[in-house]
Short mmCIF file of N, CA and C in Angstrom, two decimals:
data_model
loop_
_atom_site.label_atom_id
_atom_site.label_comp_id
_atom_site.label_asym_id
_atom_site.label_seq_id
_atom_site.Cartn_x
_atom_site.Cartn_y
_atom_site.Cartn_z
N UNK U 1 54.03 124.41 164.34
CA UNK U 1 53.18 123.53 163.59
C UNK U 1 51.72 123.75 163.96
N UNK U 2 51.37 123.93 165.24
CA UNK U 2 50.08 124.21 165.52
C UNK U 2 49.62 125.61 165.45
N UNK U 3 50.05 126.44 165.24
CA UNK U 3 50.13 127.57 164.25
C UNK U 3 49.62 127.63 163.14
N UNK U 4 50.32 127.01 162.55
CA UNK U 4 50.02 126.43 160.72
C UNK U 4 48.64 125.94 160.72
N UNK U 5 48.61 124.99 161.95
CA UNK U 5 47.24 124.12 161.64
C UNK U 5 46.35 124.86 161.89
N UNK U 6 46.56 125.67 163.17
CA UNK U 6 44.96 126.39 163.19
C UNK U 6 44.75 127.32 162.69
N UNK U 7 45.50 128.23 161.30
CA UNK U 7 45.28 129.00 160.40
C UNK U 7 44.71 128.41 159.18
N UNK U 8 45.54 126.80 159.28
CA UNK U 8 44.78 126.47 157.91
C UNK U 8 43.42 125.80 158.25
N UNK U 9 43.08 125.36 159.18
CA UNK U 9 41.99 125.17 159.89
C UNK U 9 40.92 126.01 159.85
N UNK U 10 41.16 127.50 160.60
CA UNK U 10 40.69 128.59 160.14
C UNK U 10 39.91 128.79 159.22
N UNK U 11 40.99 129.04 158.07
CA UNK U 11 40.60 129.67 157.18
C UNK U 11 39.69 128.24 156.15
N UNK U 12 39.99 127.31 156.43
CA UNK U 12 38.80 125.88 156.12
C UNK U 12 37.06 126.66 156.55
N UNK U 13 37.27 126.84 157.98
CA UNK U 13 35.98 126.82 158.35
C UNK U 13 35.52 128.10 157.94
N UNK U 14 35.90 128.97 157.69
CA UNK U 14 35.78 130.86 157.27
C UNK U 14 35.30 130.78 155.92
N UNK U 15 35.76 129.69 154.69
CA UNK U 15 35.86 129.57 153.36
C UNK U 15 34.26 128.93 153.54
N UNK U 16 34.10 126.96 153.94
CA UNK U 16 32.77 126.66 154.03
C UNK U 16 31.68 127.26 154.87
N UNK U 17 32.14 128.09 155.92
CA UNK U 17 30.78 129.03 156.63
C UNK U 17 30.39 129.96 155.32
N UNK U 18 31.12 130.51 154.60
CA UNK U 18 30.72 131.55 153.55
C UNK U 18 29.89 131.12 152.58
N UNK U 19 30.32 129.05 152.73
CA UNK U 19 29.34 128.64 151.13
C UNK U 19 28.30 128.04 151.69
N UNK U 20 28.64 127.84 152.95
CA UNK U 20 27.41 127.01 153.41
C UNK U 20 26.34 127.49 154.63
N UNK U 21 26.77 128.47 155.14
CA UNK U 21 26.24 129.50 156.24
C UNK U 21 25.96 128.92 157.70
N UNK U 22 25.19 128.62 158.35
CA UNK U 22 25.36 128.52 159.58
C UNK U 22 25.47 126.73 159.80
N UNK U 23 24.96 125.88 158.46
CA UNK U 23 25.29 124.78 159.07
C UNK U 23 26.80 124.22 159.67
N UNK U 24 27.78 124.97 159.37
CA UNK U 24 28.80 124.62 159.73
C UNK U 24 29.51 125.21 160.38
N UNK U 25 28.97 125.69 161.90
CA UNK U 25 29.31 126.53 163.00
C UNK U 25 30.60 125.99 163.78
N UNK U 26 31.23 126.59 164.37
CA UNK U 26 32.60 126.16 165.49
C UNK U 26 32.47 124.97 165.94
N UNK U 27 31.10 124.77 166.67
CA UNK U 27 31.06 123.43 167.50
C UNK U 27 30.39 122.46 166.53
N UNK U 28 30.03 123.09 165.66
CA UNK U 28 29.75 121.79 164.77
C UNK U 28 30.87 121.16 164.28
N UNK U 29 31.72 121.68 163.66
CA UNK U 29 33.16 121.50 163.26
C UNK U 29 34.04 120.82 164.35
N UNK U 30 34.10 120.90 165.50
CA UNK U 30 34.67 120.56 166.36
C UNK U 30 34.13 119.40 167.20
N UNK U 31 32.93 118.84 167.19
CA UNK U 31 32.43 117.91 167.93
C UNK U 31 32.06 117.30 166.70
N UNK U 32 31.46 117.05 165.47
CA UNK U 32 31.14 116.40 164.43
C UNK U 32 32.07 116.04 163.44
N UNK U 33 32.83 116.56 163.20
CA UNK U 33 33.55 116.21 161.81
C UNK U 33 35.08 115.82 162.52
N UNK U 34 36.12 116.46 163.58
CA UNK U 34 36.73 116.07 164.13
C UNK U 34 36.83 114.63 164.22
N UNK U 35 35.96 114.10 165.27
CA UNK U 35 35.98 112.53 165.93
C UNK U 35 35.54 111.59 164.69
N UNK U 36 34.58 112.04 163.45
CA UNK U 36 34.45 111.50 162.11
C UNK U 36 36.05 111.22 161.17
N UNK U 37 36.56 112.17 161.33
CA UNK U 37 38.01 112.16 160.98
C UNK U 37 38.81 111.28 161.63
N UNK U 38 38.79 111.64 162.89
CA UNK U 38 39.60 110.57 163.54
C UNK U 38 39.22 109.15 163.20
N UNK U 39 37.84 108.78 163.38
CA UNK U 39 37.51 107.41 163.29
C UNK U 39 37.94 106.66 161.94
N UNK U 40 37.75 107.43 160.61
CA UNK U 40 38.25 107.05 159.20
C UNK U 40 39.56 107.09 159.60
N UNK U 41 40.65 107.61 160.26
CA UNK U 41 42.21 107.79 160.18
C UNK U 41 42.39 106.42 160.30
N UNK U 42 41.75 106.27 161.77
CA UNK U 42 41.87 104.73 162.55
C UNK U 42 41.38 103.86 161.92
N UNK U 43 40.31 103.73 161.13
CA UNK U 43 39.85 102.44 160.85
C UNK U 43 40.92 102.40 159.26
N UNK U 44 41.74 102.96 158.52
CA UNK U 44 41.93 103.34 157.04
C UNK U 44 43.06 102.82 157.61
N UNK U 45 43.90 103.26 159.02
CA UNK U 45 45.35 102.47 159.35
C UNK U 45 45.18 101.18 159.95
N UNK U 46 43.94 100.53 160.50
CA UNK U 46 44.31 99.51 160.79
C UNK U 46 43.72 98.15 159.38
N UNK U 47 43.11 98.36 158.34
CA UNK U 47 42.65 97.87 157.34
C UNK U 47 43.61 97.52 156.77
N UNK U 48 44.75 98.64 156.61
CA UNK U 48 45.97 98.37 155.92
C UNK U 48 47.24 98.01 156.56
N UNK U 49 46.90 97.58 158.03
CA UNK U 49 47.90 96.83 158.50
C UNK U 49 47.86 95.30 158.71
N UNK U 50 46.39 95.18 158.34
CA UNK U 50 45.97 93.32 157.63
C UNK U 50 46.49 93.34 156.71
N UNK U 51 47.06 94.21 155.81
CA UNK U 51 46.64 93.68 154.09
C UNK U 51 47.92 92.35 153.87
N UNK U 52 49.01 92.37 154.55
CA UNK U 52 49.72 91.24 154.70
C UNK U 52 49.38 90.12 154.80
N UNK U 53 48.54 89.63 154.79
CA UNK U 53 48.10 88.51 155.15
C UNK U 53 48.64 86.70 154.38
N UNK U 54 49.42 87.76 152.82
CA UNK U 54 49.61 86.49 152.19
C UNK U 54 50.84 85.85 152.39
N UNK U 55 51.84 86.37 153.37
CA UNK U 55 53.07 85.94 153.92
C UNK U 55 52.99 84.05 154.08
N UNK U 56 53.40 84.08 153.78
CA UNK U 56 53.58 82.29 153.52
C UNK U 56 54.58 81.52 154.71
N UNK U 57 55.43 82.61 154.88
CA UNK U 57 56.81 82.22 155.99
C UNK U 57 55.95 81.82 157.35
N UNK U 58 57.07 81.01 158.29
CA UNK U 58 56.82 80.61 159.42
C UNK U 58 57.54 82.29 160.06
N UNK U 59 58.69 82.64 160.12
CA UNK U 59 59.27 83.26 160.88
C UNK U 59 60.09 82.51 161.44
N UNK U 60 60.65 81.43 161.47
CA UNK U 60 61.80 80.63 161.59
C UNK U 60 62.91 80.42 160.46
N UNK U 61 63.49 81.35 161.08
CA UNK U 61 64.93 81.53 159.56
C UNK U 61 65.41 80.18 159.01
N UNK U 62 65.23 78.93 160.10
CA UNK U 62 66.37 77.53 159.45
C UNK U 62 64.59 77.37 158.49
N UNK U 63 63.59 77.16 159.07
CA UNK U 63 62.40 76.55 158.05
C UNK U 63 62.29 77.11 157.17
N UNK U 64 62.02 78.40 157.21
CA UNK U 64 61.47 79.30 156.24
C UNK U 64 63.21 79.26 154.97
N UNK U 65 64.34 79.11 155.26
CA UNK U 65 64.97 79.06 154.24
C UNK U 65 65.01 77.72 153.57
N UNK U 66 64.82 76.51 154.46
CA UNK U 66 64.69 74.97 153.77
C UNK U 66 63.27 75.24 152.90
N UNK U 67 62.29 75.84 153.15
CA UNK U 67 61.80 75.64 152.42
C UNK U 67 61.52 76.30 151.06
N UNK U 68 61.76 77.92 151.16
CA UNK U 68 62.21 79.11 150.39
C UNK U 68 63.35 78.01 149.13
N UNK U 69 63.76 77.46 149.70
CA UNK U 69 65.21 76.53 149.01
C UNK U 69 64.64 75.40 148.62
N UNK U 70 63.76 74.85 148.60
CA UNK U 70 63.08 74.16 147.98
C UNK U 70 62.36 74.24 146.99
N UNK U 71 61.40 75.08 147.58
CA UNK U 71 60.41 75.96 146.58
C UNK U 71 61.43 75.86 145.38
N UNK U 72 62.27 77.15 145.43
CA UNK U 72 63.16 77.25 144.38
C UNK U 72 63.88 76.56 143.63
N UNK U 73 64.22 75.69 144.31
CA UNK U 73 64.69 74.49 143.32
C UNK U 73 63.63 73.48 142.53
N UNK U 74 62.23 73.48 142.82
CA UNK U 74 61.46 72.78 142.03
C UNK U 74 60.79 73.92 141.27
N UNK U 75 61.12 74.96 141.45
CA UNK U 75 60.42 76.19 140.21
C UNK U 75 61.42 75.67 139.04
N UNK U 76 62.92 75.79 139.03
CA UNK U 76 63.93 75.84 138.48
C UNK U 76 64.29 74.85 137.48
N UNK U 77 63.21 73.51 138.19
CA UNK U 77 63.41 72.60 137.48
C UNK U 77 62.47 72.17 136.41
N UNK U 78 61.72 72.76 136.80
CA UNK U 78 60.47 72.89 135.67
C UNK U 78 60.58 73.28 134.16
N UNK U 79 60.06 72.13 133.71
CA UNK U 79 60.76 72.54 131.73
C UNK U 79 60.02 73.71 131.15
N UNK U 80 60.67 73.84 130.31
CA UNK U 80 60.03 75.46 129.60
C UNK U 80 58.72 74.98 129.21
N UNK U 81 58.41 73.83 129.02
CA UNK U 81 56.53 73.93 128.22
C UNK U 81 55.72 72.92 129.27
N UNK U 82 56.35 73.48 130.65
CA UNK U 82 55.17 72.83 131.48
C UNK U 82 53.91 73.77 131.70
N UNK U 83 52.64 73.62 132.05
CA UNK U 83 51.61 74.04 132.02
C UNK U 83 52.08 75.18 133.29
N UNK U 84 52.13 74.67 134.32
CA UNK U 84 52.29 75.34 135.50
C UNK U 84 53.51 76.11 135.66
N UNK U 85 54.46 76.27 134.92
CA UNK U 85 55.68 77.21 135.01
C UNK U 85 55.43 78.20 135.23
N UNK U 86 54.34 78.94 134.50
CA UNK U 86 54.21 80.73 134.49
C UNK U 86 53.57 80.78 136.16
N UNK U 87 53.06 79.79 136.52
CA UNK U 87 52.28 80.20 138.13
C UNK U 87 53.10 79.75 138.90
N UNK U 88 54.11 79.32 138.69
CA UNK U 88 55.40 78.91 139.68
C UNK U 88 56.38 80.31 140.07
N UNK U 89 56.49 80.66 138.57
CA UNK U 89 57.35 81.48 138.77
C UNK U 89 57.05 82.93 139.54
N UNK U 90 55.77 82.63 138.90
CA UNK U 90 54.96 83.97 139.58
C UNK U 90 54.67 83.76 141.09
N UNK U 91 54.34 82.67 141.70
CA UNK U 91 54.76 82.10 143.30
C UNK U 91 56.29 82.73 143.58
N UNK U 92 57.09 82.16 142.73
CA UNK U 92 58.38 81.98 143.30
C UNK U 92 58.97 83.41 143.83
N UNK U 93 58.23 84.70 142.73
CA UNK U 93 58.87 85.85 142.92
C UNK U 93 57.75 86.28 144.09
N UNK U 94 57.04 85.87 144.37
CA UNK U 94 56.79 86.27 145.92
C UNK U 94 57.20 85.89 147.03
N UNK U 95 57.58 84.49 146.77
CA UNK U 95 58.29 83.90 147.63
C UNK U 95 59.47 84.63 148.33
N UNK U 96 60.39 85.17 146.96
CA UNK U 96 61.59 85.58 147.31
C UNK U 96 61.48 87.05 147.97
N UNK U 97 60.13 88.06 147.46
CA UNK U 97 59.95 89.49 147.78
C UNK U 97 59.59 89.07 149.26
N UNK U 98 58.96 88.25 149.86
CA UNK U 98 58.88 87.83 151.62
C UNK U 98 59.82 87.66 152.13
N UNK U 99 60.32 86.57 152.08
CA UNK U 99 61.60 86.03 152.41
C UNK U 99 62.32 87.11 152.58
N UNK U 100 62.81 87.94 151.76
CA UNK U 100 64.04 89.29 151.56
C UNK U 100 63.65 90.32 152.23
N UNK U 101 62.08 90.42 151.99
CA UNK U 101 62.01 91.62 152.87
C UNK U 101 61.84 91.14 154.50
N UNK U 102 61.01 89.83 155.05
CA UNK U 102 61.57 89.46 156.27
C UNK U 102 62.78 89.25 156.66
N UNK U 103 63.72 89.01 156.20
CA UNK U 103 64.95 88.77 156.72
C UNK U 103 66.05 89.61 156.80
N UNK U 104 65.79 90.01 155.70
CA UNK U 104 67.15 91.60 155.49
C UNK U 104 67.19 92.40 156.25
N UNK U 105 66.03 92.78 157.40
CA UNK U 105 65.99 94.08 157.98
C UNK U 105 67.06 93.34 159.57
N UNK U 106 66.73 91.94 159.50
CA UNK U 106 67.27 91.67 161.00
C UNK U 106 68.53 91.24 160.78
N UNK U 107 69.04 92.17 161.88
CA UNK U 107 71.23 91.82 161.67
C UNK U 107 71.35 90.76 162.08
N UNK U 108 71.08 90.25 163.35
CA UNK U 108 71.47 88.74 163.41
C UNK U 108 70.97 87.54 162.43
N UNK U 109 70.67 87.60 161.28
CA UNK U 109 70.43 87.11 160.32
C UNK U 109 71.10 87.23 159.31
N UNK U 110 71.01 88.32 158.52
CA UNK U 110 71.52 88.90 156.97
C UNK U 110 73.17 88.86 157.26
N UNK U 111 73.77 88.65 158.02
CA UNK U 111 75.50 88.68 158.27
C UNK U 111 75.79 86.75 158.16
N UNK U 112 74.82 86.27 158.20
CA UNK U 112 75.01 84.25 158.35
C UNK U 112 75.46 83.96 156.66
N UNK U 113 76.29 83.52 156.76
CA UNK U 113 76.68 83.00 155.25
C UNK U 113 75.84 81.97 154.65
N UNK U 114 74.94 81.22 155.50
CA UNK U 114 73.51 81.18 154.34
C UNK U 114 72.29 81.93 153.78
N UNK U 115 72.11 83.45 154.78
CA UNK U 115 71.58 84.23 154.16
C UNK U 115 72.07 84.53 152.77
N UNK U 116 73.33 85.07 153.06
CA UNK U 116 73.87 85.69 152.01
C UNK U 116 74.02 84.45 150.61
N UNK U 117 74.19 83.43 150.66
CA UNK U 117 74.01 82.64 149.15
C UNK U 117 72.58 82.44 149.44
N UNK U 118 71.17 82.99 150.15
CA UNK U 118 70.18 82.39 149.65
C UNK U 118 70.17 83.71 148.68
N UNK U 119 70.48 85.07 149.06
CA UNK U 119 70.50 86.20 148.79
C UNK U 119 71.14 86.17 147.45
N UNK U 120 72.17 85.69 147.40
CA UNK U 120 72.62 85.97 146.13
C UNK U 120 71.89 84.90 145.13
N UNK U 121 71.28 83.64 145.51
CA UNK U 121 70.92 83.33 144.38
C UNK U 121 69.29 83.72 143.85
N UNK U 122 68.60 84.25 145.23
CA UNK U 122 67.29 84.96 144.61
C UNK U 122 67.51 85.83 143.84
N UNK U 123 68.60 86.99 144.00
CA UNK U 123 68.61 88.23 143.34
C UNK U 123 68.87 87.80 142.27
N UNK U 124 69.91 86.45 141.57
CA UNK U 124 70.06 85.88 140.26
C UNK U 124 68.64 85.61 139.67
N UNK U 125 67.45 84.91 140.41
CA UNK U 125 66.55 84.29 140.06
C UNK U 125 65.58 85.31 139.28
N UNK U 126 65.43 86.31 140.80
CA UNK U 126 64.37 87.00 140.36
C UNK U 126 65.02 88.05 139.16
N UNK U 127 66.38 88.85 138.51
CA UNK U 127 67.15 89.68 138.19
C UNK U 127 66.42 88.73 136.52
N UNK U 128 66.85 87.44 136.58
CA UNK U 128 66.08 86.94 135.50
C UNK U 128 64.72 86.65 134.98
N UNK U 129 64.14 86.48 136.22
CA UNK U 129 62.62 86.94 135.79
C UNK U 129 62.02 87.67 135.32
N UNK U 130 62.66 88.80 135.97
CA UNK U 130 62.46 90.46 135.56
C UNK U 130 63.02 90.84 134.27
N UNK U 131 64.01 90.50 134.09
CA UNK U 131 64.60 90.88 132.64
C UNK U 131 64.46 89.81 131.30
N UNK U 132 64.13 88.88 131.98
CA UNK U 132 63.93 87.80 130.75
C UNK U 132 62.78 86.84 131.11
N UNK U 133 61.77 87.92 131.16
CA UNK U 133 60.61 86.84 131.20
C UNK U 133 60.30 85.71 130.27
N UNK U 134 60.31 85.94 129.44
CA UNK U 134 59.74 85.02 128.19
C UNK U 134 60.66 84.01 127.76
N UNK U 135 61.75 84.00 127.90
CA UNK U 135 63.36 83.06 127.93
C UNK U 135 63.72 82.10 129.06
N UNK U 136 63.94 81.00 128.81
CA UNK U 136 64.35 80.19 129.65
C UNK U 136 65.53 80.01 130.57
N UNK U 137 65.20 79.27 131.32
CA UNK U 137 66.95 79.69 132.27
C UNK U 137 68.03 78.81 131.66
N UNK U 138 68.79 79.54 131.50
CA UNK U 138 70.05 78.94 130.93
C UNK U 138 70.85 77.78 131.72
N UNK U 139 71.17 77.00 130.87
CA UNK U 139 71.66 76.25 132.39
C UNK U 139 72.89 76.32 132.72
N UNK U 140 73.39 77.02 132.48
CA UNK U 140 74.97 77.56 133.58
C UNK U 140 74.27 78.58 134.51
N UNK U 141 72.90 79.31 134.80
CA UNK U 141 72.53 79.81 135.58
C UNK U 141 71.32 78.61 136.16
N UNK U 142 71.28 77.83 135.93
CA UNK U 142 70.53 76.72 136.53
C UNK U 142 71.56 76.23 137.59
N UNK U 143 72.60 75.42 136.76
CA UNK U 143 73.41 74.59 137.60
C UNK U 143 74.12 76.05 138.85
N UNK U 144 74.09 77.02 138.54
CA UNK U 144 74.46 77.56 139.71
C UNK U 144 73.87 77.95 140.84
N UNK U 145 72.47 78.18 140.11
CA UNK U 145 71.30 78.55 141.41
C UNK U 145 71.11 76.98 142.03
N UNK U 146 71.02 75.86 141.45
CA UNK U 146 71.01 74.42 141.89
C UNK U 146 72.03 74.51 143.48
N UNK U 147 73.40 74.80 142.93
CA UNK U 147 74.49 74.85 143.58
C UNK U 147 74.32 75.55 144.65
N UNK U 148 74.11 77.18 144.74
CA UNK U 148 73.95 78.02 145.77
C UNK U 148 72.68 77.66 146.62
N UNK U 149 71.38 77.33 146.32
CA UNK U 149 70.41 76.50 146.95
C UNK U 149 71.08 75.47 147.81
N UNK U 150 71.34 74.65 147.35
CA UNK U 150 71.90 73.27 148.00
C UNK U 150 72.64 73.89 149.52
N UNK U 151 73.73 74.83 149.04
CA UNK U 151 74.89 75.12 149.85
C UNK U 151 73.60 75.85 150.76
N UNK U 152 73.32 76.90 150.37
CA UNK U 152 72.28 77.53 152.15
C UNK U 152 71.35 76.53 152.37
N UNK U 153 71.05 75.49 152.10
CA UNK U 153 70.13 74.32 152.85
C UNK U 153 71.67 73.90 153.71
N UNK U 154 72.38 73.59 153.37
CA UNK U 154 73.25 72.73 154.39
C UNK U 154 73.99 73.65 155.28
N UNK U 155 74.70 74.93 154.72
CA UNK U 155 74.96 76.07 155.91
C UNK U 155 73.93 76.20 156.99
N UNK U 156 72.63 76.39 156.32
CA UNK U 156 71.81 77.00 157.69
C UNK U 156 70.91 75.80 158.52
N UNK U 157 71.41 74.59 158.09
CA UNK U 157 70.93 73.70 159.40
C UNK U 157 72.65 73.34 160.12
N UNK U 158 73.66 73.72 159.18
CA UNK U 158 74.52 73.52 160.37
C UNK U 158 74.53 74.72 161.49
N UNK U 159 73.83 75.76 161.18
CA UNK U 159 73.83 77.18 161.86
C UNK U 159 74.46 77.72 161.65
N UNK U 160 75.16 78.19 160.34
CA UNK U 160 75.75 79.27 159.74
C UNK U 160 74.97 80.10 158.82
#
């Protein structure tokens, strides 16, 4: 690999010495533009390791699902010609893209049988958001997301 690099390196500095002539000598290249590089690498990776910032969760799996389960049940209940529906829902599917992506990665979590019905009823929620934006929720998929909500509020404060 360092082979590769210092040929293509090379032939970098061989190509701009030809267009640009002596301003861009060995040690110029190597003490100037180097540590310039580095500093943009570093400052470009740590800029984008803030960009999270809009995470809403505590990081406490029993809170963060009572309330994830809440949330959702007052999006759900919201009539089709309320003012605030479209910014609910649009909350709600972030809600659920946090939530899922905090929790899914950790095993002692995603195996608890209230993960898994909060899981199955986001993927219902959001599966309809996504595919039927403009349509209302039906309510045999109401009364079931109602249902599966309810059940992981009471599984995961008994600690399941």
């Amino acid at each position: 690999m360092t082979v590769v690099w210092r040929s293509f390196s090379q032939a970098i500095r061989t190509a701009l010495r030809s267009s640009l002539g002596d301003l861009l000598s060995g040690s110029w290249w190597s003490r100037t533009l180097t540590p310039l590089l580095a500093i943009g690498l570093c400052l470009s990776l740590s800029l984008t390791a803030c960009g999270s910032a809009s995470n809403s969760l505590s990081g406490s799996y029993v809170d963060d699902t009572m309330t994830v389960a809440e949330s959702l049940l007052g999006t759900i209940a919201l009539s089709q010609d309320d003012p605030g529906r479209a910014e609910a829902e649009a909350e709600a599917r972030v809600l659920i893209n946090d939530y899922v992506a905090l929790y899914r990665p950790k095993s002692r979590v995603n195996g608890l049988p209230s993960f898994t019905t909060m899981q199955t009823a986001m993927n219902s929620l959001a599966g309809h958001y996504t595919n039927y934006a403009n349509r209302p929720l039906p309510e045999a998929l109401k009364t079931r997301l109602e249902k599966e909500l309810k059940k992981a509020e009471t599984t995961v404060v008994r600690g399941t």
